[in-house]
GROMACS .gro file of C-alpha atoms in nm:
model
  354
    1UNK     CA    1  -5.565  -0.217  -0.588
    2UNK     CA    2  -5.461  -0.185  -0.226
    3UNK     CA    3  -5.151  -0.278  -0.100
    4UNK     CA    4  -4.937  -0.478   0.148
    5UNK     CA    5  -4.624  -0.380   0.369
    6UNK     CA    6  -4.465  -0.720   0.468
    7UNK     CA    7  -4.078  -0.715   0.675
    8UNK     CA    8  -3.876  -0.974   0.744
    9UNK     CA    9  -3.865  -1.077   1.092
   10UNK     CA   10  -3.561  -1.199   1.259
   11UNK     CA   11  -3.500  -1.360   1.585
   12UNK     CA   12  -3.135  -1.187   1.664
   13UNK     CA   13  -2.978  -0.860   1.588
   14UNK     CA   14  -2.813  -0.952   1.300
   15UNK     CA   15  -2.756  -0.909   0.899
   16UNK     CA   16  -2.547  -0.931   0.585
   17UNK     CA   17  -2.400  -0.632   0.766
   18UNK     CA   18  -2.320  -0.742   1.075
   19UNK     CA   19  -2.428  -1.175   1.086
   20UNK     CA   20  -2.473  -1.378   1.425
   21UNK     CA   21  -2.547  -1.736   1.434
   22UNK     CA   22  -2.900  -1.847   1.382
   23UNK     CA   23  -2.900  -2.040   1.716
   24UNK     CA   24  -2.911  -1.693   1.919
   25UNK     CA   25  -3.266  -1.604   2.017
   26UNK     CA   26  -3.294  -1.295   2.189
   27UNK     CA   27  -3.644  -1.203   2.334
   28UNK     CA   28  -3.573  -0.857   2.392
   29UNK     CA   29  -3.463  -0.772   2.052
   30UNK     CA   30  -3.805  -0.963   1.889
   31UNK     CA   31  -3.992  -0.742   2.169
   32UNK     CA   32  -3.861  -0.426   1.997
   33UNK     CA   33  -3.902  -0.528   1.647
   34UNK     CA   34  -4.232  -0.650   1.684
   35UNK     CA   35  -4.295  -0.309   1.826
   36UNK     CA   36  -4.126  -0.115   1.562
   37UNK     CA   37  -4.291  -0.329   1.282
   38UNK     CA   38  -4.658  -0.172   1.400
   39UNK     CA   39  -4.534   0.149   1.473
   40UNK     CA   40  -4.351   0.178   1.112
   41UNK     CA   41  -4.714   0.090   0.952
   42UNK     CA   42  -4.571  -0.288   0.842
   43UNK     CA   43  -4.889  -0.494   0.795
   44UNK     CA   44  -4.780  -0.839   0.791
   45UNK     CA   45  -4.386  -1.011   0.884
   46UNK     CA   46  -4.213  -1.286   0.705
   47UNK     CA   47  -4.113  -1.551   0.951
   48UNK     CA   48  -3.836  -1.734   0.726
   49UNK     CA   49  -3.822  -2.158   0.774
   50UNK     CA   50  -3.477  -2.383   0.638
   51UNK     CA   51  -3.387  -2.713   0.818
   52UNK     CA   52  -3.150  -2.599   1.061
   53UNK     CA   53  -3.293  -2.293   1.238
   54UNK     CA   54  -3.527  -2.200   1.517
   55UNK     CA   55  -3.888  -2.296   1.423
   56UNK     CA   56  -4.122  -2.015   1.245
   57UNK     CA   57  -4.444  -2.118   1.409
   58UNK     CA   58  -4.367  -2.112   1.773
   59UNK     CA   59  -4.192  -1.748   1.670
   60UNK     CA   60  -4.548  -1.655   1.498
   61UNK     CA   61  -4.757  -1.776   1.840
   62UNK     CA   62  -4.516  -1.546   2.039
   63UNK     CA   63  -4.574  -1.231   1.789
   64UNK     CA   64  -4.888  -1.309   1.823
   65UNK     CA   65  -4.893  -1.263   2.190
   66UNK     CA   66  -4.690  -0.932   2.221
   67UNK     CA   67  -4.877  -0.731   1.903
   68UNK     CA   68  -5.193  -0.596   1.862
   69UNK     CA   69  -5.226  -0.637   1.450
   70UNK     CA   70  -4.940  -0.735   1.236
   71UNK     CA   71  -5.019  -1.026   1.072
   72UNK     CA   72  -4.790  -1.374   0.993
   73UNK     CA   73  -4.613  -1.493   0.669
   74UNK     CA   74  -4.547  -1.842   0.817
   75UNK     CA   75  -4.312  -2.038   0.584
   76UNK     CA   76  -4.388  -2.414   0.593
   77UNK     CA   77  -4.224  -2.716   0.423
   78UNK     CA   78  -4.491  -3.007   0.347
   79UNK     CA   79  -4.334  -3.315   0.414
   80UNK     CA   80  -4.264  -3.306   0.819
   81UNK     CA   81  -4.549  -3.276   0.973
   82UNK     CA   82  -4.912  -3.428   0.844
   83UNK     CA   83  -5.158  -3.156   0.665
   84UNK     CA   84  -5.414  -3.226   0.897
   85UNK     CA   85  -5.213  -3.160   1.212
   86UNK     CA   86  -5.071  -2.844   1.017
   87UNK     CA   87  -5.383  -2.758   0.900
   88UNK     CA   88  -5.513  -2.741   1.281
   89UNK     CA   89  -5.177  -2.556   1.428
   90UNK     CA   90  -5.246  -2.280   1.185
   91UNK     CA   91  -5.612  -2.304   1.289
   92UNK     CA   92  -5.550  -2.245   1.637
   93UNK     CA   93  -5.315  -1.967   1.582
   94UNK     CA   94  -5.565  -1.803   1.349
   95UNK     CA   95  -5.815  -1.821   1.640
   96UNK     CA   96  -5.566  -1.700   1.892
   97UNK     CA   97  -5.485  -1.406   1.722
   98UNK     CA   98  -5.799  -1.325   1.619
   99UNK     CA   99  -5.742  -1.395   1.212
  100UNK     CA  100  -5.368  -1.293   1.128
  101UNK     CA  101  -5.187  -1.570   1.001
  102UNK     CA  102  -5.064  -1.686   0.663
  103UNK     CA  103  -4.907  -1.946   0.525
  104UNK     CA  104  -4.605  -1.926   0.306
  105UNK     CA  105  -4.516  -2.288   0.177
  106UNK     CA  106  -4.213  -2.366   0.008
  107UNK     CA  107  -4.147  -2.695  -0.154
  108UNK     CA  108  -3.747  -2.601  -0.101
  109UNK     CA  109  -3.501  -2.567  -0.340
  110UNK     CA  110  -3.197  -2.737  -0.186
  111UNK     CA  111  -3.221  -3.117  -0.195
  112UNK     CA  112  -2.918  -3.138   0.038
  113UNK     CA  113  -3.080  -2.899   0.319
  114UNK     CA  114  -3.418  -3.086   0.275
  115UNK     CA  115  -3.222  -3.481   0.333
  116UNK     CA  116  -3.097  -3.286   0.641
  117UNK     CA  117  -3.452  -3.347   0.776
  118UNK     CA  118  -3.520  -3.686   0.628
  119UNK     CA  119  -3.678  -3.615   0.302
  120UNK     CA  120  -3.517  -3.748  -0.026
  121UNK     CA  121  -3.757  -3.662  -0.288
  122UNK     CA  122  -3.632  -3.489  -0.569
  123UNK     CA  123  -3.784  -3.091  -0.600
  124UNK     CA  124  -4.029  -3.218  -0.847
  125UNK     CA  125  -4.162  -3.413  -0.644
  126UNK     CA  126  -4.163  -3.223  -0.363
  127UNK     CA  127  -4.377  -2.983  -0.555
  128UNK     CA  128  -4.582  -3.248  -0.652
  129UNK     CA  129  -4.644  -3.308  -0.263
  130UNK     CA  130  -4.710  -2.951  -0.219
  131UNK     CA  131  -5.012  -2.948  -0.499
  132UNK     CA  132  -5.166  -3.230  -0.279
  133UNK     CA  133  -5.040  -3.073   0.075
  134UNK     CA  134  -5.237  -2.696   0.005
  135UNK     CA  135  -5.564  -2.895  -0.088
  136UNK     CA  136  -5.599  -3.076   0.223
  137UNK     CA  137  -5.489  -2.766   0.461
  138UNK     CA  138  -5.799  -2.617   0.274
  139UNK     CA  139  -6.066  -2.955   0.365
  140UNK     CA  140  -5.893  -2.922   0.692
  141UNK     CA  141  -5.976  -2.581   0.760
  142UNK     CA  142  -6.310  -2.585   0.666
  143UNK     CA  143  -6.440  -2.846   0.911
  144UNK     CA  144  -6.591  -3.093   0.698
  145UNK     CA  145  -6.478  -3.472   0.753
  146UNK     CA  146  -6.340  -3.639   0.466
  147UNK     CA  147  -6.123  -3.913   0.341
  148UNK     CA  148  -5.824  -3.852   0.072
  149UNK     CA  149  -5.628  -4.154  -0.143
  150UNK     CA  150  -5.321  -3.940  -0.287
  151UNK     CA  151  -4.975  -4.034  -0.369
  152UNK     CA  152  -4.836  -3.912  -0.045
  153UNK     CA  153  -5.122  -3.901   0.186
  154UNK     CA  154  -5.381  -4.111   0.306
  155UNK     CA  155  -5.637  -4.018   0.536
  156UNK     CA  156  -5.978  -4.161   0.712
  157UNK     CA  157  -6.231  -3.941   0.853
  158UNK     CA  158  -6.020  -3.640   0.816
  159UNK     CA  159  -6.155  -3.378   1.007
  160UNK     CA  160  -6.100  -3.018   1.267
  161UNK     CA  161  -6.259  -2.917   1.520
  162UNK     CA  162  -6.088  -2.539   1.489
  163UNK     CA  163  -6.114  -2.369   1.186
  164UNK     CA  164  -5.963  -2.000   1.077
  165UNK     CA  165  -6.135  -1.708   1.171
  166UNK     CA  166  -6.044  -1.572   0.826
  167UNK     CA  167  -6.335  -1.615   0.602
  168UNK     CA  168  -6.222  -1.837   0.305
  169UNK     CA  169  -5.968  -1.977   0.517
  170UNK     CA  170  -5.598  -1.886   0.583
  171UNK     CA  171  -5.432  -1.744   0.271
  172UNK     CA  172  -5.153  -1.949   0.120
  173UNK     CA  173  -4.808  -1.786  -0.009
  174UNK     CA  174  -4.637  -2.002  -0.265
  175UNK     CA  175  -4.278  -1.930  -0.398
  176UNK     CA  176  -4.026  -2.116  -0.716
  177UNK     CA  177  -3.977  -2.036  -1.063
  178UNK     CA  178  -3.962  -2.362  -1.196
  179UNK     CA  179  -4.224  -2.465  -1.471
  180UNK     CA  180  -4.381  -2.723  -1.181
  181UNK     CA  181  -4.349  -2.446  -0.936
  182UNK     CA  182  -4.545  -2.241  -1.154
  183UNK     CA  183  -4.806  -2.454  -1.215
  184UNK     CA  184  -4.873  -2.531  -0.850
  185UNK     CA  185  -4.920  -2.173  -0.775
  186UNK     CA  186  -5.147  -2.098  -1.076
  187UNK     CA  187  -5.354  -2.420  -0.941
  188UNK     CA  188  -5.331  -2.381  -0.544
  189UNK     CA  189  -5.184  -2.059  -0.425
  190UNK     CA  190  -5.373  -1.735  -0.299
  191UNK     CA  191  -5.043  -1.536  -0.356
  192UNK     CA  192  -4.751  -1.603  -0.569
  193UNK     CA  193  -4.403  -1.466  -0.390
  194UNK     CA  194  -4.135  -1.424  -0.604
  195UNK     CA  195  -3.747  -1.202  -0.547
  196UNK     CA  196  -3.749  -0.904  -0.744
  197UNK     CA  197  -3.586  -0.923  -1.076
  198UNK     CA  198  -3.554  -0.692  -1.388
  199UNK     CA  199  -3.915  -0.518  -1.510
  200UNK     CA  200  -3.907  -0.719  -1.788
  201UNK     CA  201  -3.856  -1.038  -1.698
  202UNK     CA  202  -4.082  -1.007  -1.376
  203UNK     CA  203  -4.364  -0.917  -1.616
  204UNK     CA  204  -4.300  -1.238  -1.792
  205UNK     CA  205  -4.318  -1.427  -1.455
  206UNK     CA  206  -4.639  -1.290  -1.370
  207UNK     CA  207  -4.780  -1.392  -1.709
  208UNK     CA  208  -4.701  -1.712  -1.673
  209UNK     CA  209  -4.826  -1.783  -1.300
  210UNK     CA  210  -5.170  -1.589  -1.459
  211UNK     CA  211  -5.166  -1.831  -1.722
  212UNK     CA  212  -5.149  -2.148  -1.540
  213UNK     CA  213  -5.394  -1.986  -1.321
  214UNK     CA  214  -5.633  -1.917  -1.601
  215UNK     CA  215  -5.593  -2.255  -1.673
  216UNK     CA  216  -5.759  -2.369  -1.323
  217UNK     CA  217  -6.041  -2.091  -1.352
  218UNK     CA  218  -5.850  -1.917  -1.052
  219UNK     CA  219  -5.664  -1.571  -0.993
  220UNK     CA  220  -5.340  -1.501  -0.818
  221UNK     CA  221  -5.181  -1.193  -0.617
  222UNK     CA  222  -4.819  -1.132  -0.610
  223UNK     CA  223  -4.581  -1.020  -0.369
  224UNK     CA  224  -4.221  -0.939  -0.464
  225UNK     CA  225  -3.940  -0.865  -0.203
  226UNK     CA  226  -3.642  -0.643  -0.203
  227UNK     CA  227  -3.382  -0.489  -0.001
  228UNK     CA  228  -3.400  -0.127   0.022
  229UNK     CA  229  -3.137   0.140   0.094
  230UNK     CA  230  -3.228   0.492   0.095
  231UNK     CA  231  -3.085   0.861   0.096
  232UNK     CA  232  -3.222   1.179   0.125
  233UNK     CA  233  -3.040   1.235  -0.204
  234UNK     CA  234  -2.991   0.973  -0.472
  235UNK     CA  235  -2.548   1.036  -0.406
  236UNK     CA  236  -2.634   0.998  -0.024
  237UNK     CA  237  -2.846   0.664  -0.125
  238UNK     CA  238  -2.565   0.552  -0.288
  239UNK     CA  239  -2.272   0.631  -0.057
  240UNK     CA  240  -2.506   0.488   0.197
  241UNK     CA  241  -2.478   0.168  -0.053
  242UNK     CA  242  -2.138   0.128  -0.054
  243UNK     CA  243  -2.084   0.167   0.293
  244UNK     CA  244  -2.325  -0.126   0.372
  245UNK     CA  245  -2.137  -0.349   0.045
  246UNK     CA  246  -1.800  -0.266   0.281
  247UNK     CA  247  -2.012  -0.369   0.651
  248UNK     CA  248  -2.121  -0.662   0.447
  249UNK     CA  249  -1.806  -0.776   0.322
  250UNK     CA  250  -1.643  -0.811   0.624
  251UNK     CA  251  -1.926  -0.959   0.794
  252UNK     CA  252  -1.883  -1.226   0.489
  253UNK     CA  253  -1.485  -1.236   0.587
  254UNK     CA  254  -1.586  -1.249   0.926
  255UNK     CA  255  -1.842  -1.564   0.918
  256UNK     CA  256  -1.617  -1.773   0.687
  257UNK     CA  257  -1.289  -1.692   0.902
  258UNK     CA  258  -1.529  -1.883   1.194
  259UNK     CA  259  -1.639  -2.142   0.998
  260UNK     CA  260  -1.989  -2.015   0.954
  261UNK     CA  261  -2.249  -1.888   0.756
  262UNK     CA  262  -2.520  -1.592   0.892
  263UNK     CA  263  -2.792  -1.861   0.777
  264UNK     CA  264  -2.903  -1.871   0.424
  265UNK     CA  265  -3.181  -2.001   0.215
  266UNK     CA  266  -2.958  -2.063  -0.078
  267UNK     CA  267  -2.842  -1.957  -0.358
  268UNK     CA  268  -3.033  -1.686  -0.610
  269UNK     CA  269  -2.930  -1.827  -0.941
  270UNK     CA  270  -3.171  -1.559  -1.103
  271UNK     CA  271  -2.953  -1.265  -0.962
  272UNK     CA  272  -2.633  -1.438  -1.059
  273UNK     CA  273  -2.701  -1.438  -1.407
  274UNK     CA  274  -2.821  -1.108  -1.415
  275UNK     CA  275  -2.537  -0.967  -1.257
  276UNK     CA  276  -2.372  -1.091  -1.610
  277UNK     CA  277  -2.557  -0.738  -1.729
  278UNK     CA  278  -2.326  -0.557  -1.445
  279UNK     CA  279  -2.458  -0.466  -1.096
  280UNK     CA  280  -2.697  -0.170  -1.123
  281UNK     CA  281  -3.033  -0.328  -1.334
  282UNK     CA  282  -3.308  -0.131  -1.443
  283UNK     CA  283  -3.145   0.195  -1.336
  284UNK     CA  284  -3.134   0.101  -0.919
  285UNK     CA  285  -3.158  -0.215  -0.902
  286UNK     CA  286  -2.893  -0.269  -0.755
  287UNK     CA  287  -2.687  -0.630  -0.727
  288UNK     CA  288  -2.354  -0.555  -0.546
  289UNK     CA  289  -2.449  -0.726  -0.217
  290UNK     CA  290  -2.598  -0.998  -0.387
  291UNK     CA  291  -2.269  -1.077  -0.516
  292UNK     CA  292  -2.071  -1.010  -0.215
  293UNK     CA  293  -2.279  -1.313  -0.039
  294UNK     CA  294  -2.229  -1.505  -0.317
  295UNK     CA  295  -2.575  -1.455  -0.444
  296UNK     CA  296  -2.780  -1.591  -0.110
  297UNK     CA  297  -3.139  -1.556  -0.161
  298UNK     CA  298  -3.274  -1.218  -0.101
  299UNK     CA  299  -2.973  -0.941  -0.108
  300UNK     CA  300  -3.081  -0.746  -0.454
  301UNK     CA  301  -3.163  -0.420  -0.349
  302UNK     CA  302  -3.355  -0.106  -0.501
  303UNK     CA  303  -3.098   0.200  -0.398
  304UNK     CA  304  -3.261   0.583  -0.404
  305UNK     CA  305  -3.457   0.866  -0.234
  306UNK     CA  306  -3.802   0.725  -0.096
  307UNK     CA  307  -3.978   0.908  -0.368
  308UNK     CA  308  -3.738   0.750  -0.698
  309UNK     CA  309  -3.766   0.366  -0.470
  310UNK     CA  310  -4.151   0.412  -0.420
  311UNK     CA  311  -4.153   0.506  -0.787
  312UNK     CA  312  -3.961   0.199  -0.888
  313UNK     CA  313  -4.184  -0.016  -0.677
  314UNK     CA  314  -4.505   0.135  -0.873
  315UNK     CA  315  -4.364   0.029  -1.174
  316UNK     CA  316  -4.392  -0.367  -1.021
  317UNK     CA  317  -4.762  -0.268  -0.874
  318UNK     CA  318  -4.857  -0.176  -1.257
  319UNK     CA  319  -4.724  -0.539  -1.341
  320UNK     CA  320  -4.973  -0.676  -1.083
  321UNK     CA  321  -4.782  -0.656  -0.740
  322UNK     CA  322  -4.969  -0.558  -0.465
  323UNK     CA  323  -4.780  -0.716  -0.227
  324UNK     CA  324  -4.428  -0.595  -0.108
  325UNK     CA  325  -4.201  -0.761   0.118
  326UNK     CA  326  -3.909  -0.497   0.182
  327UNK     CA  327  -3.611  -0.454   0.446
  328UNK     CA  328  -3.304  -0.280   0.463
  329UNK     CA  329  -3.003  -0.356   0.670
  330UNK     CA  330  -2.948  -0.267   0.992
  331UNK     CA  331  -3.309  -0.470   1.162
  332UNK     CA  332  -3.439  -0.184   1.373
  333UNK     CA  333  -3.338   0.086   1.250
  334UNK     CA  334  -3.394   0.038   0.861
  335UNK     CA  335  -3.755  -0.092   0.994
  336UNK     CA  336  -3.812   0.274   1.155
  337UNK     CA  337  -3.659   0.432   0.877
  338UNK     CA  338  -3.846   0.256   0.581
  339UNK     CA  339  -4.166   0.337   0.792
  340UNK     CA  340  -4.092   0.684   0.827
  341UNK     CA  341  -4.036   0.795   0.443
  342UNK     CA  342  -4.109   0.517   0.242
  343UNK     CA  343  -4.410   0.323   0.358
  344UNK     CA  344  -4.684   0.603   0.340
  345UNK     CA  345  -4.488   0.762   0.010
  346UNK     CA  346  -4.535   0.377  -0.124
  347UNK     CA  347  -4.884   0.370  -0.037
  348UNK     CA  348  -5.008   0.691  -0.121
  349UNK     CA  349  -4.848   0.692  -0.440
  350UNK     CA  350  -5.015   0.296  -0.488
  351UNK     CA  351  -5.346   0.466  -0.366
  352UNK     CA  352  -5.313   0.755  -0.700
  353UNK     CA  353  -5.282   0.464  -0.946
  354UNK     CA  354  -5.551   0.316  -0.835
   0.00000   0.00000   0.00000
């Protein structure tokens, strides 16, 4: 089973470590982490979506002009814009960079941000609206005209002229860990994305999205994302560790002291209750900036050499993952770095167990 390298873009320098508003868009700094993204072997970028930040898809059209292959993890919320106008945005992007986009779409997990925008249904319901949303990006992309009577969407003579250059369309990301959430990925999604969590109970995630997509006669991929820190020694890994827990602390002190947050996608609830079992899970797994953000989404972190964190990330690719979605830190750098001793250790030692 082949894998992916995915990163998370950002539009500023900033992090946990050292946060910046999410209004600052800096065009020089996306210039140079577009560029160290390719040269560090990443194969696809993140672009991350919540109701008050700058949007993802005119970020993807712009990577898309300044790189040559790295390919788009768009997230999308149904609900703001129609699926057939969606459908035909992604369309032409896929065209326009010659077949590297993807769609990530969340149903969202905060009914507060999501009112922000206008939309009041509850997050049942807005997965509900994603099951019928993926469907008709799919009609949409494939060019035929049709009409659709749903519960949130009705359309006559629905129909693009631009289709993806992807053959069987653009794939679709879907992400939540509720039992609805689960169920729409089994039925619609190409790849489930999910935060990493404890061996065990990610195996028993996986089982279930497989089963509800047994259920629909389909199969799923997986992608899993983590922060990484690593050391050329496992002490230097984890002095490195602490000295990021201390950056990130007072970049927490700093933001609240100013009113502000660096821009979160909420809160991890999963990691919160496992940090119940104390803050180093499954040997490095490693919680202690997850709880220094108050558990935001996306701050557990595997903590070793490259060759003990590749090894730790084969264990998930034995559960299924294929897909990993990793960063570090400090945006440039930790982008260089992981591409430099990780990526190729990560994929060669994916490429043995094959």
């Amino acid at each position: 089973m082949s894998i992916e390298i995915i990163g998370t873009f950002n539009h500023r320098e900033s992090s946990e470590a050292s946060p910046r508003p999410m209004g600052i868009v800096e065009p020089d700094f996306i210039a140079r982490l577009a560029a160290a993204f390719e040269a560090a072997d990443f194969d696809r970028v993140l672009i991350a979506q919540a109701a008050t930040w700058p949007d993802g898809v005119v970020f993807a059209t712009h990577l898309a002009g300044i790189t040559k292959r790295l390919r788009f993890m768009i997230a999308h919320r149904p609900g703001f814009v129609a699926p057939t106008l969606a459908a035909r945005q992604f369309a032409t992007l896929d065209r326009l960079s010659e077949g590297r986009v993807g769609v990530h779409v969340i149903s969202a997990p905060s009914d507060t941000e999501t009112q922000a925008d206008g939309d009041f249904l509850t997050r049942d319901e807005r997965h509900a609206r994603s099951a019928e949303y993926i469907p008709l990006l799919r009609r949409t992309w494939s060019g035929e005209r049709f009409d659709h009577d749903g519960t949130f969407y009705t359309l006559r003579g629905a129909r693009s002229e631009v289709v993806p250059v992807q053959a069987g369309g653009i794939p679709v990301f879907f992400g939540g860990q509720s039992p609805r959430a689960l169920e729409v990925a089994g039925q619609h999604a190409d790849v489930y994305a999910f935060g990493i969590d404890r061996l065990e109970p990610s195996a028993a995630l996986i089982a279930s999205v497989r089963q509800e997509a047994r259920k629909a006669g389909r199969t799923v991929d997986f992608c899993i994302s983590t922060r990484i820190i690593v050391g050329r020694t496992e002490g230097e890994a984890w002095d490195k560790a602490q000295a990021v827990l201390e950056d990130v602390r007072r970049g927490v002190e700093d933001m609240a002291q100013k009113g502000g947050q660096p821009g979160v996608l909420g809160k991890n609830e999963l990691a919160e209750a496992r940090a119940r079992e104390g803050d180093v899970l499954d040997e490095r797994l490693w919680v202690g900036i997850a709880r220094a953000t108050g558990f935001q989404k996306a701050a557990s972190t595997i903590v070793g050499t490259p060759d003990s964190v590749a090894a730790s990330l084969l264990a998930y690719h034995r559960l299924g993952v294929n897909r990993f979605l990793i960063s570090g830190f400090d945006p440039i750098a930790d982008v260089l770095h992981l591409g430099e001793h990780l990526v190729p250790r990560l994929r060669a030692f994916a490429a043995l167990a094959a």
